[in-house]
Every structure is written in C-alpha cells, then in structure tokens.
Coordinates of C-alpha atoms in Angstrom, one line a residue:
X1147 CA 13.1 -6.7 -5.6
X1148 CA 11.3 -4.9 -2.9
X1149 CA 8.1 -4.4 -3.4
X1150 CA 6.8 -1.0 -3.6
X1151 CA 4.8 1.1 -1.4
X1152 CA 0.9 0.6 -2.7
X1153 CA -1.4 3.9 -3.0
X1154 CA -4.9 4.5 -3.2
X1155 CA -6.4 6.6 -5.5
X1156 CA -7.1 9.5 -2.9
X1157 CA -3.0 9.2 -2.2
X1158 CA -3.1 7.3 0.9
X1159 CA -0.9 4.3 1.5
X1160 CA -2.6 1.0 1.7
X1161 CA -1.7 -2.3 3.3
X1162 CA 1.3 -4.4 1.7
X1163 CA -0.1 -7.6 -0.2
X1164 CA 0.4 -10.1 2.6
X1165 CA 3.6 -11.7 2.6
X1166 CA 4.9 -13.1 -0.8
X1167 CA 0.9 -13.6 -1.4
X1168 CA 1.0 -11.4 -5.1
X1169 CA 4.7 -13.0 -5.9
X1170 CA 2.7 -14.9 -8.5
X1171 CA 5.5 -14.8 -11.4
X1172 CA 8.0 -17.9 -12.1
X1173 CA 11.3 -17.4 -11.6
X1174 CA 13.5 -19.0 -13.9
X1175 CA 16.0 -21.9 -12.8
X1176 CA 19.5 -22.1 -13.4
X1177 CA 21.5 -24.8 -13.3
X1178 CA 24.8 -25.1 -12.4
X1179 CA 27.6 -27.8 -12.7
X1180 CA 30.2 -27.0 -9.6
X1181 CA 32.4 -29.6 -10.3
X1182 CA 32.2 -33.2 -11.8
X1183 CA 28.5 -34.6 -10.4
X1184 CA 28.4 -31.9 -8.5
X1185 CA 24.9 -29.5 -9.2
X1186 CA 23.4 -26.3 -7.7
X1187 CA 19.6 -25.5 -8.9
X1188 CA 19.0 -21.7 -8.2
X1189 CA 15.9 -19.4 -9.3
X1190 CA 16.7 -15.9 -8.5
X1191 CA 15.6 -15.9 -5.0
X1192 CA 13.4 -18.6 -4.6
X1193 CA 14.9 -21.8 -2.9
X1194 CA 18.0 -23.2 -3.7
X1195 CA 18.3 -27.2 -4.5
X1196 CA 21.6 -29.6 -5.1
X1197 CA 22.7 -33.0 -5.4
X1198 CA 25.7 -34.6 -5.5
X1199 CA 27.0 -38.0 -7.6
X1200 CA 28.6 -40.9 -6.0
X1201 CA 29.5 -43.7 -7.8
X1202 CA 26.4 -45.0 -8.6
X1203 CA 23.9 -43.2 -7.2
X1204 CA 22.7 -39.8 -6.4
X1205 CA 22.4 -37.5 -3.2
X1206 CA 19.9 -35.2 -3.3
X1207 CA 20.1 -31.6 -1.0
X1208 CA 16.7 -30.4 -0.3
X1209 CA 13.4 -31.7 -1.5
X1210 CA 11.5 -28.0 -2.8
X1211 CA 7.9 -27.5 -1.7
X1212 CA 5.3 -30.4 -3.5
X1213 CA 6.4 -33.5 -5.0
X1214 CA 5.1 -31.5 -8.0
X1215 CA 7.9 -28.8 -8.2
X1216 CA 10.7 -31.4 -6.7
X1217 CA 9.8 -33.3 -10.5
X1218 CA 10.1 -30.0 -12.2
X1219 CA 14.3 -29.9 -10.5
X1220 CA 14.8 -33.8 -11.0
X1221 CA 13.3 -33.5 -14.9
X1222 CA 16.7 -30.9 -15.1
X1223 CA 18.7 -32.6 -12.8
X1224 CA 18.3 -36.4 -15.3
X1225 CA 19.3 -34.5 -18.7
X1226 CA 23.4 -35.2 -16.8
X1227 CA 22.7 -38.2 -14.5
X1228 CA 20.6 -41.7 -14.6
X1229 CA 22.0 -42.4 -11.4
X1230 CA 19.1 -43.8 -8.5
X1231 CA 18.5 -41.3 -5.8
X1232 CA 19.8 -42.8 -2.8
X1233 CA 20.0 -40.4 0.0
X1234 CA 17.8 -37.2 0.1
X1235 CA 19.3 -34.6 2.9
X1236 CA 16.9 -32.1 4.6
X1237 CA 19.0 -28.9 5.3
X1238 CA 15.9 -27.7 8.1
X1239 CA 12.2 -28.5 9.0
X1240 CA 10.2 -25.7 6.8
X1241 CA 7.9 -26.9 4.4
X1242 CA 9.3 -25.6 1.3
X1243 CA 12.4 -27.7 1.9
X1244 CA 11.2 -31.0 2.6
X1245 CA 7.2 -31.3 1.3
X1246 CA 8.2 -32.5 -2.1
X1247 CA 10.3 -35.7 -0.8
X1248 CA 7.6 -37.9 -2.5
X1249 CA 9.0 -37.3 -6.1
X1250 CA 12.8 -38.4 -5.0
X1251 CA 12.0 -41.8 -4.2
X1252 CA 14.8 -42.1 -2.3
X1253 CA 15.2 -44.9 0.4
X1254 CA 17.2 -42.9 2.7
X1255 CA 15.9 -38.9 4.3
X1256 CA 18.6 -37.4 6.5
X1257 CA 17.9 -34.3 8.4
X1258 CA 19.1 -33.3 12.2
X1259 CA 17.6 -35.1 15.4
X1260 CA 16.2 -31.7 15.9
X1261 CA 14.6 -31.6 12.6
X1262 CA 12.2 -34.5 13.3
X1263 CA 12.1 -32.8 16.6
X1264 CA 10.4 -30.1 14.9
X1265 CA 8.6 -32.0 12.4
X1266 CA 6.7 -33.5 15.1
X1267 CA 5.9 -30.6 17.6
X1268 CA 5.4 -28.1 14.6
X1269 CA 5.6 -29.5 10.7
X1270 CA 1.5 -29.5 10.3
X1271 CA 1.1 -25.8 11.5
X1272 CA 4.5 -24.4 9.3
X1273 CA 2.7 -26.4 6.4
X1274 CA -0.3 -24.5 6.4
X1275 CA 1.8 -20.8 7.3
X1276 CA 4.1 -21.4 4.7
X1277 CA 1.5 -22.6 1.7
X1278 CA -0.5 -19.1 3.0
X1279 CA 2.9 -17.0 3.1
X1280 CA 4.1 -18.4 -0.2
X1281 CA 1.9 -19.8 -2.3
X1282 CA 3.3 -19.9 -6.0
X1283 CA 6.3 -22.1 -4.3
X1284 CA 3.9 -24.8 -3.7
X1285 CA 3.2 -25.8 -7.1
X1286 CA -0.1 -28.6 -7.1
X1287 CA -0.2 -28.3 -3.5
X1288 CA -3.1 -31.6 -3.1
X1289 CA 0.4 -33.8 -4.7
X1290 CA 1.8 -33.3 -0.6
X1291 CA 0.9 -37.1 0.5
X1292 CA 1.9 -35.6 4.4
X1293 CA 4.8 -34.8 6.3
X1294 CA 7.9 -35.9 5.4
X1295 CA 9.8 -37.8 8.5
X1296 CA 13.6 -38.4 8.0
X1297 CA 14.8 -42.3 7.8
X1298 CA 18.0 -41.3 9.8
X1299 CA 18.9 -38.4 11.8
X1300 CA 22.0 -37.4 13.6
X1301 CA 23.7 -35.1 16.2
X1302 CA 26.7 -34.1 15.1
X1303 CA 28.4 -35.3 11.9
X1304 CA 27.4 -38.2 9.4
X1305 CA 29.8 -38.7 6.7
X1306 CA 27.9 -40.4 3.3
X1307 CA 30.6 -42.5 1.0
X1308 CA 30.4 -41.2 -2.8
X1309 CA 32.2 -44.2 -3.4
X1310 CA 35.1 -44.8 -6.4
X1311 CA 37.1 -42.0 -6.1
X1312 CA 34.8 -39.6 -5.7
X1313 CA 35.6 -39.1 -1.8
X1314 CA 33.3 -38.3 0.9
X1315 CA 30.3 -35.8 1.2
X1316 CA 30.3 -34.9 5.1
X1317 CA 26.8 -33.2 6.8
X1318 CA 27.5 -31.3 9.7
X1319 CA 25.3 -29.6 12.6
X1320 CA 27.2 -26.4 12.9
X1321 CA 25.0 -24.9 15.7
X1322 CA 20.8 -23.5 16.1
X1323 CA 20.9 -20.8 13.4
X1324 CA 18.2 -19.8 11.1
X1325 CA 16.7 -22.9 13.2
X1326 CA 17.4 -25.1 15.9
X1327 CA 18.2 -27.9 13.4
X1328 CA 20.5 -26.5 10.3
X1329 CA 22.8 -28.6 8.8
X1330 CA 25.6 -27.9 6.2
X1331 CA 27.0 -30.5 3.1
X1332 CA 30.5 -30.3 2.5
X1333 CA 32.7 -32.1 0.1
X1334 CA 36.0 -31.3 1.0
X1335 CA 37.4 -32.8 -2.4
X1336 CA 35.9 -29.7 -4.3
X1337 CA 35.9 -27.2 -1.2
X1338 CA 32.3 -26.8 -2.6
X1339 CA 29.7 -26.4 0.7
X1340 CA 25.9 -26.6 0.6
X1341 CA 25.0 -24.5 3.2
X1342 CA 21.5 -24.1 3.2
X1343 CA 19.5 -21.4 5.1
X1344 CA 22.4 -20.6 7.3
X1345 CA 23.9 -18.3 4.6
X1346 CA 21.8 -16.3 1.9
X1347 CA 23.7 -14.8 -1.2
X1348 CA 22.1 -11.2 -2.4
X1349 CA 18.8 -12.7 -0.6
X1350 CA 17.4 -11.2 2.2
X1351 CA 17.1 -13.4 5.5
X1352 CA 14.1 -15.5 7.4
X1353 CA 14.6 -15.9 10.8
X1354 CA 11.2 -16.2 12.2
X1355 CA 12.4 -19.4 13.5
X1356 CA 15.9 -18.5 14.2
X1357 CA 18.6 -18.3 17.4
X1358 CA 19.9 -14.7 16.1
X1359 CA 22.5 -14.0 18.7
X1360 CA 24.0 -17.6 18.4
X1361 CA 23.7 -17.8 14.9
X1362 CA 25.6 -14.3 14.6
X1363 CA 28.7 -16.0 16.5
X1364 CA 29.5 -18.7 16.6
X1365 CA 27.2 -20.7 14.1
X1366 CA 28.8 -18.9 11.3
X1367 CA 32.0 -18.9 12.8
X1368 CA 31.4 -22.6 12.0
X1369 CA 30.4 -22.5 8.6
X1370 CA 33.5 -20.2 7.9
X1371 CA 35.3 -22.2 9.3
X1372 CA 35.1 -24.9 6.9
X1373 CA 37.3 -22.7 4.6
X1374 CA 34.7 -23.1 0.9
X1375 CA 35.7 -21.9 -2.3
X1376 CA 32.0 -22.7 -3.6
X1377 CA 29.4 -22.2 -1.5
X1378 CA 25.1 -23.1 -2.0
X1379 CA 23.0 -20.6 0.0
X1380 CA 19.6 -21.2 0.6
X1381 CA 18.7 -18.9 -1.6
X1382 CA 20.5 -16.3 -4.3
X1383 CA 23.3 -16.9 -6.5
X1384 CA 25.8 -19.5 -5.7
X1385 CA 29.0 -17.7 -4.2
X1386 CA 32.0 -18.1 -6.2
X1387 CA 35.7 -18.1 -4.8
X1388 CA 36.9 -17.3 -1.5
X1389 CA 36.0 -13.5 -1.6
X1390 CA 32.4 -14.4 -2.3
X1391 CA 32.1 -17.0 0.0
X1392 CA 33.6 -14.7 2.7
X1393 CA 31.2 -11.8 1.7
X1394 CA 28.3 -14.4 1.5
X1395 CA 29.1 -14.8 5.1
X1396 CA 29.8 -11.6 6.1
X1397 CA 26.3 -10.6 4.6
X1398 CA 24.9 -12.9 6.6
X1399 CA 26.1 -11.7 9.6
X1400 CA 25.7 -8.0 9.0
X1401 CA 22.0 -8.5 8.4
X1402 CA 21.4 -10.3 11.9
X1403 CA 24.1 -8.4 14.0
X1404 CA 21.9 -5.0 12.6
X1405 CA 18.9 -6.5 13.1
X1406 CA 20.3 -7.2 17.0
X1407 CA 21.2 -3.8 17.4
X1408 CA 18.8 -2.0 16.5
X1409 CA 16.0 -4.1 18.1
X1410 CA 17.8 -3.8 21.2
X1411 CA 18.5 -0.4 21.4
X1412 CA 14.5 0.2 20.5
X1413 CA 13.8 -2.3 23.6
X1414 CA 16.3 0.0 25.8
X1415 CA 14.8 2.8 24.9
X1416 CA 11.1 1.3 26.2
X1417 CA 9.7 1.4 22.5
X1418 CA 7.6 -1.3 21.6
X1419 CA 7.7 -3.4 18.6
X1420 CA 6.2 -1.4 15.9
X1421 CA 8.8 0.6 16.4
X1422 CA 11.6 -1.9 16.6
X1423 CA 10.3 -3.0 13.0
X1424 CA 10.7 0.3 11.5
X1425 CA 13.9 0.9 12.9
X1426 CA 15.1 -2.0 11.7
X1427 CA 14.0 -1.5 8.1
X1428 CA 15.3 1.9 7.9
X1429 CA 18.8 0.5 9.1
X1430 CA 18.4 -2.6 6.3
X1431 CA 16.6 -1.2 3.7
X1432 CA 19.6 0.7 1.8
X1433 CA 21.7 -2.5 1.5
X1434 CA 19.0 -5.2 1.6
X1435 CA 16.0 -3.7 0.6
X1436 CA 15.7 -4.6 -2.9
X1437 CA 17.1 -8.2 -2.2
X1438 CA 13.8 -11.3 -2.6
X1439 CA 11.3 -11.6 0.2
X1440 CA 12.7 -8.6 2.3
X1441 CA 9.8 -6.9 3.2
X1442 CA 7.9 -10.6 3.4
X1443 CA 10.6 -11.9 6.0
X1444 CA 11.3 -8.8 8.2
X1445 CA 7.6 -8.5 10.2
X1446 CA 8.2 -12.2 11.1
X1447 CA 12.6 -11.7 11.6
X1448 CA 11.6 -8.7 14.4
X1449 CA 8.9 -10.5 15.8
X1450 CA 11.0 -13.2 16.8
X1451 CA 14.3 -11.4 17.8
X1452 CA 11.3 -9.6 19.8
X1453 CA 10.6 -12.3 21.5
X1454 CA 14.1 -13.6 21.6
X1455 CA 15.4 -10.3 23.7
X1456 CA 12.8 -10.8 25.9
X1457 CA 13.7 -14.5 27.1
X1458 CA 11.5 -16.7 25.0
X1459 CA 14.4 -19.4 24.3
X1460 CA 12.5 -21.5 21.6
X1461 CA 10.8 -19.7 18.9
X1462 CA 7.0 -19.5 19.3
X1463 CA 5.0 -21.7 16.6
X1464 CA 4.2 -19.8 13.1
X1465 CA 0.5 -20.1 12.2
X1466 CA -1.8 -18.6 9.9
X1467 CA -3.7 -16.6 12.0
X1468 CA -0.5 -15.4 14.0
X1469 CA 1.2 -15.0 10.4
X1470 CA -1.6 -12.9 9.4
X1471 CA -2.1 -10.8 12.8
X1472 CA 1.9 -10.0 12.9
X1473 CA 1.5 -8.8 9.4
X1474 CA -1.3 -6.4 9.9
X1475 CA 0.6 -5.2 13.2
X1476 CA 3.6 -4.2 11.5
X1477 CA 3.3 -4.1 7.5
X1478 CA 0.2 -2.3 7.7

C-alpha cells in the first residue's frame, strides 16, 4: 500500500520517510508449484525468486539481496527438491537481485553481457543506494562477500538443457527495458515465462535505471510476444492464464506510456521537474497508488525519464547522496 501523507502535530505535512526506509515489516512468502519442478517464490511485493528442475539438478532465477535471505528461499525451495544447484540466472544488475549468490553455490552465474557491463561501471555504488533505499530486503547485510560477477554471459539467446524429458529452458535478451541488460526465462514446454523486472503484476514500477520509450514498444512487444500462459513478474502475484498475462503486460505498459506523457507534456509546457513529478502522480495514483513501493519508486522513475527526454542516453549512476537529494527535491 501507499503510504500515507505524514502530519505534524500543528497540521502541517511533513517529509515522507525516505524511500522504503520505515518498510520495516516481513512480508510473508508464498510459494508456488507452476508446473512439475517448476517454482515461483513471491512476498506480496517484495522481489520475486524461481527455479526450475532439470533432470538432476536445479536452475535457480534470481539470487534476493544477502546470501542470508537467498538461504531463507532455498530452506523452502529443498522441502520439494535435493537436486544441486547448477546454474543460477541473474534477470538484471541491482543488488537485490544478485547480492545473495553466495548461498546458491552454484558453479554456473548467467546474466547479460550488459549486466557485467553494469556490474563493473556501477554494482558498488547501486550496492550502497539500494541497502540505504531498502533496507529490511538486505537481511544480515555484513554475509555480502562482494559483487557478484556472472561465469557466462550472452547477447542474445542461450538455451540451458533440463535434460530427460523435461525439454529446454531458453533465456532471452528481449531489448534495454527496466535496464539496459533484462533478460527473460521461458520454458516453452509449460508456456510458463520468468520475466523479471520487465513486467510487474499489481506492483508499481522502478525505472530509475530504465530505457522508458524503448521498453514501452518494442521490449514488451517482445515479451508478449512469447505468447505465456504463466508468467513471474519481478514483483506481485504471479499472472495466471492468458488474460492475466496480457493485463500484466498491458499494466506495464500503461504505467510507462503515462509516465511518458505526462512528463512530456510538463517539459513542453517549460515546467520543470517538480512539477513533472506531481503530474505524474496525480495521473498514476488512482490505479497505482496503493500498489508496493509506488511512492518509493516514482521520485527516482521521473527523474530518469527527466533526464531521458532531455537526451541523456544511458541512465546517470544512483548513489546515496543523489538518492537522498532527488528525494528531498520531490517527496518533500
């Protein structure tokens, strides 16, 4: 949920906590079985996790925040399989999706040329933004042994094996999105896809890092293209049946195409960013508003679309101090 305005005592609003700073409650997890060896780990808005069965071993989508709270998913996920972790897959470069690697074990990290790309030029400085932006996520933060670098990367498609008759699992770069790295798993045997941060179910978007206009188009023409009956968002329920999976998408779209418009037409109009920010929250709130981390992600989404209309091509790097100086700017 949203969270609501804060007022003083003599009636006056006061700043918003910063970011998901006072989000200090566990959510609870939910597992769900997708299809034989086939597992989705959701927590009502937090991130999502997965992993998929081969013969005899494991593929692992996502690695959570710490090594700490990646043991807290893999303690659930070995109550249905002993199978050894073999591959671990890296959807993007944040830090709550690939910090925890440690605790897989797993001889094999796949992520995106770009991702390592990214690793490299910005990993340490989204580390220390993220652990300040979302702190209950990183659960025994000191666990984090360093970076975590991918063992193989790829371009455009790499196709893993399950093995038996299990069939194929096949990761895809479908275009720069909610990054310039995203990639999506897809078993075409179940129609099930994992599509990480390119698609949020009932969760509301971050794309402080993103390629909005791109994304809008044709990225997502790309993931719907793939034709799911299941699909794994990057965060919020997992999207059941071709009608979900098509709203899911069509969510995700509407949220950047208004976001697009309306920071344009502010821009046009020679307004300046504060009040790009609150035209865009009055156009979101009503259908997204009460969806997780809304009002954490939006000072960061406009900022970046911001800078995005103006002609900066490659997002500008997140740190704390920017993180904290955006936030006063436009949640204040």
């Amino acid at each position: 949920m949203a969270e609501a305005a804060v007022t003083s005592n003599e009636g006056a609003p006061m700043p918003r906590p910063f970011a998901s700073s006072a989000d200090l409650d566990d959510k609870p997890q939910t597992l769900e079985i997708l299809a034989d060896g086939v597992y989705a780990l959701t927590a009502e808005g937090d991130p999502n996790a997965g992993a998929v069965e081969g013969e005899d071993f494991v593929v692992c989508f996502e690695a959570l925040a710490t090594p700490a709270a990646a043991r807290d998913w893999l303690t659930i996920l070995r109550a249905h399989t002993d199978k050894p972790i073999r591959y671990l897959v890296l959807s993007h470069y944040h830090a709550v999706r690939t910090l925890g690697a440690g605790a897989f074990g797993a001889p094999v990290v796949v992520a995106h040329d770009l991702t390592r790309s990214l690793i490299a030029e910005r990993g340490e400085q989204d580390w220390e933004s993220e652990l300040a932006r979302m702190p209950r996520l990183f659960k025994e933060p000191d666990g984090i042994p360093g970076l975590t670098w991918p063992s193989v990367t790829f371009s455009g498609t790499l196709t893993i094996d399950l093995g038996g008759d299990r069939g194929d699992l096949d990761l895809a770069y479908c275009g720069r999105g909610h990054t310039e790295g995203d990639i999506v798993a897809w078993l075409p045997r179940h129609r099930i896809l994992f599509a990480g941060d390119l698609v949020e179910t009932q969760a509301a978007l971050y794309t402080g890092d993103a390629f909005h206009r791109e994304w809008a188009s044709r990225t997502l023409d790309h993931v719907a293209s793939f034709g799911a009956e299941t699909l794994v968002g990057g965060r919020g329920a997992v999207a059941h049946g071709r009608d979900a999976v098509r709203d899911a998408v069509g969510q995700t779209r509407d949220f950047l195409e208004t976001m697009i418009r309306e920071v344009g037409r502010v821009r046009d109009g020679g307004g300046a960013l504060r009040d790009a920010f609150a035209a865009v929250h009055a156009a979101l709130a009503p259908a997204y508003g009460r969806w997780p981390i809304f009002e954490h992600c939006l000072p960061f989404d406009v900022s970046r679309l911001w800078d995005e209309l103006d002609g900066v091509e490659r997002p500008r790097i997140w740190t704390a101090d920017r993180d904290r100086e955006v936030w006063a700017r436009l949640q204040s």
